[in-house]
XYZ file of C-alpha atoms in Angstrom:
123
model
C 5.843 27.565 -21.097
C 3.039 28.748 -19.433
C -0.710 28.836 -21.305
C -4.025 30.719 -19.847
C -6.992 30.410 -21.433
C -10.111 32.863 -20.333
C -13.121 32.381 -20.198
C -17.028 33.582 -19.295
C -16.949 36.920 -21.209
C -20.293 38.027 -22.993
C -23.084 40.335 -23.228
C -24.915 42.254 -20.326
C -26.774 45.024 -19.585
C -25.552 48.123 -17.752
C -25.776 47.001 -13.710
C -25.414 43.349 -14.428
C -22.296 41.098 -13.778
C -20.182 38.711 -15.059
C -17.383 36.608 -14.202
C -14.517 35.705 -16.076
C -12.431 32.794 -15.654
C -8.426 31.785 -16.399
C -6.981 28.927 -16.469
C -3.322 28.416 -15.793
C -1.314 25.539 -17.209
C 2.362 24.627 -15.161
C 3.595 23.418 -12.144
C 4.463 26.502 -10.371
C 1.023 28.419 -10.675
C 0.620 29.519 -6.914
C 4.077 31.431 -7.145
C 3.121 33.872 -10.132
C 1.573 37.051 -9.998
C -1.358 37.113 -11.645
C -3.505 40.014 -13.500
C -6.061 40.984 -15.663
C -6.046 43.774 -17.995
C -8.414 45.360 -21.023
C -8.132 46.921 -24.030
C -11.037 48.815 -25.460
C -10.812 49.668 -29.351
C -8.652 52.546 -30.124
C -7.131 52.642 -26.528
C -3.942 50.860 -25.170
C -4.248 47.850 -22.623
C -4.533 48.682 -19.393
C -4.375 47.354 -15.663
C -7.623 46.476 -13.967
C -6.950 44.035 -10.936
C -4.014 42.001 -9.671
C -2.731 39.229 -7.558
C -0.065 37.992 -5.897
C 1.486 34.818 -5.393
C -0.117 35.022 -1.388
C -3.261 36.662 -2.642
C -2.924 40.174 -1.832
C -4.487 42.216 -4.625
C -4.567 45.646 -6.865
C -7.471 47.410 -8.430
C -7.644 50.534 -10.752
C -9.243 53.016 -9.162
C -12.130 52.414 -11.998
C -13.261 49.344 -10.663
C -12.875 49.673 -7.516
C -15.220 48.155 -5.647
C -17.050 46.593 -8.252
C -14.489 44.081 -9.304
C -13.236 41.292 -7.234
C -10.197 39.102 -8.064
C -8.953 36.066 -6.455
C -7.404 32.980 -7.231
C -7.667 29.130 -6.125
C -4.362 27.746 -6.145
C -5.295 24.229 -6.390
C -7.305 24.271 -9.759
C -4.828 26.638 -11.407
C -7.236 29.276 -12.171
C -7.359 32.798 -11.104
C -11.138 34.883 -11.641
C -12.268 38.225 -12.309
C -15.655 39.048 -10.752
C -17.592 41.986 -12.305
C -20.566 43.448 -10.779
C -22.203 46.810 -11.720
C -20.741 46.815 -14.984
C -21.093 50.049 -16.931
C -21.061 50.871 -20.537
C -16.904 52.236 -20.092
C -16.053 48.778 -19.179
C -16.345 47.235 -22.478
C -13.269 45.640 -23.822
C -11.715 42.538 -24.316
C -10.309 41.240 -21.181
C -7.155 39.253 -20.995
C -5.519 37.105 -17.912
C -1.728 37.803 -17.479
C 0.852 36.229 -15.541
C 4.170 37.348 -14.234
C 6.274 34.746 -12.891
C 8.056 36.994 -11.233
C 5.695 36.720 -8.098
C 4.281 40.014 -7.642
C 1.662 42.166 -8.847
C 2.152 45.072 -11.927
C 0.234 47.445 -13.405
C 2.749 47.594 -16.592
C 1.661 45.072 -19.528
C 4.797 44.531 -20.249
C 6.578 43.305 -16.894
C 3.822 40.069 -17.880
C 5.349 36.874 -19.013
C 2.268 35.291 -20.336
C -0.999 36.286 -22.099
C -3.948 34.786 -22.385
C -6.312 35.160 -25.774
C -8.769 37.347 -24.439
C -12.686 37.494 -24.086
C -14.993 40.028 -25.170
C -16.931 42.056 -22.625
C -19.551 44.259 -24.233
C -21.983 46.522 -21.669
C -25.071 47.894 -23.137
C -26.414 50.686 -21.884
């Protein structure tokens, strides 16, 4: 059994950042994919960045070049940073893992959620 546990969501204003953090329980951490989605009221969850087990990463073309993911291996934890956040990217974020290895875009090819945090961009 695998548990993640986010962290570092909040409030901001529009052109601010934040970083969110997950941590991964289990052994065999460095071999998952890992990914982080959101799901916005009303809308279904969807891919924003991803990582595989030798770091190579994903975005939606939404964040692209705003958002950064990466990973450190030997604390278990895999991060989400967030710069020039707009209004559009409120949600509530969740870390995913796929033990598979590699990277998805598809929620449900994920093995493991975490509980989410709640992003909210004011405008």
């Amino acid at each position: 059994q695998v548990q993640l546990v986010e962290s570092g969501g909040g409030l901001v204003q529009a052109g601010g950042s934040l970083r969110l953090s997950c941590a991964a329980s289990g052994r065999t951490f460095r071999s998952y994919g890992m990914g982080w989605f959101r799901q916005a009221p009303g809308k279904e969850r969807e891919f924003v960045a991803g990582s595989n087990w030798n770091s190579n990463t994903y975005y939606a073309e939404t964040v692209k070049g705003r958002f950064t993911i990466s990973r450190d291996n030997a604390k278990n934890t895999v991060y989400l940073q967030m710069n020039s956040l707009k209004p559009e990217d409120t949600a509530v974020y969740y870390c995913a893992a796929r033990t598979a290895g590699g990277i998805t875009r598809l929620p449900w090819d994920c093995n493991y959620w975490g509980q989410g945090t709640q992003v909210t961009v004011s405008s």
